[in-house]
């Protein structure tokens, strides 16, 4: 769902002249005078797209300076701490001046553009923007930085002939040959990796925006796919250069990395403890092989099993935010950690205990696609009540996870591996087993709570008939 831009009034010289010649008392300087003026030029503010967002990055301007805008029309794509979102305008008018260019960062509530009510006031708005940006113009100096150290949400890399910073002066940073190219950060990164010219790709996203699947489809063509194979056998320096990495450089955090950093620091203030458990997965593996062809994923099976176990142990699904009380959450929403380009996000499978495994699997695939395109809405990533982090697909046998702020527990899942075990009749046998480790908030969850929860989880996984009802 697109968000609306906040705006405020700025008095134009025309409206000031009308007030000066009227019979009303003289205007009082300061804030009160602003309320008495019928404004014609409005500031467009950086919106708060989530409760944790303190600043936003301009991914792309959907509209150009001078374009006519209608209320509810998308104007700019903003990167919050977790996703990219199309932002709409509250008012009709003209986009008079862009004050924060693509790739620029602005604090929530600060002006990023000016909106003029009529075409006649565009020039005046540009003048106001020029005067207001005269002082803070110095921070614009680091703008060439993405040429040396591109971050994960910066402008798409265009052919080397366009790499000169001076060439950017006459065209918009997200343009190629004067033509605006709007693409998701992941699509830009993917295009760079696959050596795909974004100018040749037709976007299927909102307003023609290029998303990852568009780049993948274009790269699948023989001539493009062949170009992507040239990185094999190259030195580390060459590979890093192709990936847009300059070895030895210092790279500032992206907006998402900054949010992850703040959350991890907040987690340090929570007293946590860890409990591990070994679970036999033979029956779960057999079930997965049986229903995999129907679109079921192992992630969905683990989320479903976890949710059913949490039904019987509500304290493990609880959360504490103020250090003085805790909440027994009314829903069981399983957040699953997903690594994406430039960071980490936790899409949420809501009411996982109530949704059937087939619907849950379809929903999970949808969430992953949206996460990698950075199109998740806030309720799709910030409503988790219990988190699962799975590194088993990488062959990791065990690890510990850091507790997300405000939740009671997170479970780290390792890979299922063949293990020699003693059977009940005293013989030696082989079973597939995985290690799970739960990190919990010790203010509200105790060792016995986790032990009991893990016993329940093990029973569900070792006899998974309830997962498909």
Short mmCIF file of C-alpha atoms in Angstrom, two decimals, residues 20 36 41 49 54 67 93 109 111 128 152 187 204 216 222 275 278 288 314 317 350 409 432:
data_model
loop_
_atom_site.label_atom_id
_atom_site.label_comp_id
_atom_site.label_asym_id
_atom_site.label_seq_id
_atom_site.Cartn_x
_atom_site.Cartn_y
_atom_site.Cartn_z
CA UNK A 20 0.36 43.19 2.89
CA UNK A 36 -2.28 33.20 8.52
CA UNK A 41 4.13 26.38 -2.35
CA UNK A 49 7.13 4.47 6.68
CA UNK A 54 14.44 7.61 11.50
CA UNK A 67 5.58 17.34 -13.88
CA UNK A 93 0.04 20.68 -8.21
CA UNK A 109 10.17 15.03 8.59
CA UNK A 111 11.94 18.51 3.20
CA UNK A 128 13.33 29.00 -2.46
CA UNK A 152 22.94 -2.09 -2.30
CA UNK A 187 16.89 -5.69 -9.70
CA UNK A 204 6.34 -5.40 -14.98
CA UNK A 216 16.09 -12.72 -14.72
CA UNK A 222 21.11 -16.71 -24.83
CA UNK A 275 18.76 -24.17 25.19
CA UNK A 278 18.41 -32.80 19.00
CA UNK A 288 8.54 -33.47 2.64
CA UNK A 314 1.96 -19.57 25.05
CA UNK A 317 5.15 -16.87 22.19
CA UNK A 350 0.66 -14.84 10.21
CA UNK A 409 12.38 -16.24 21.68
CA UNK A 432 18.75 -38.15 10.31
#
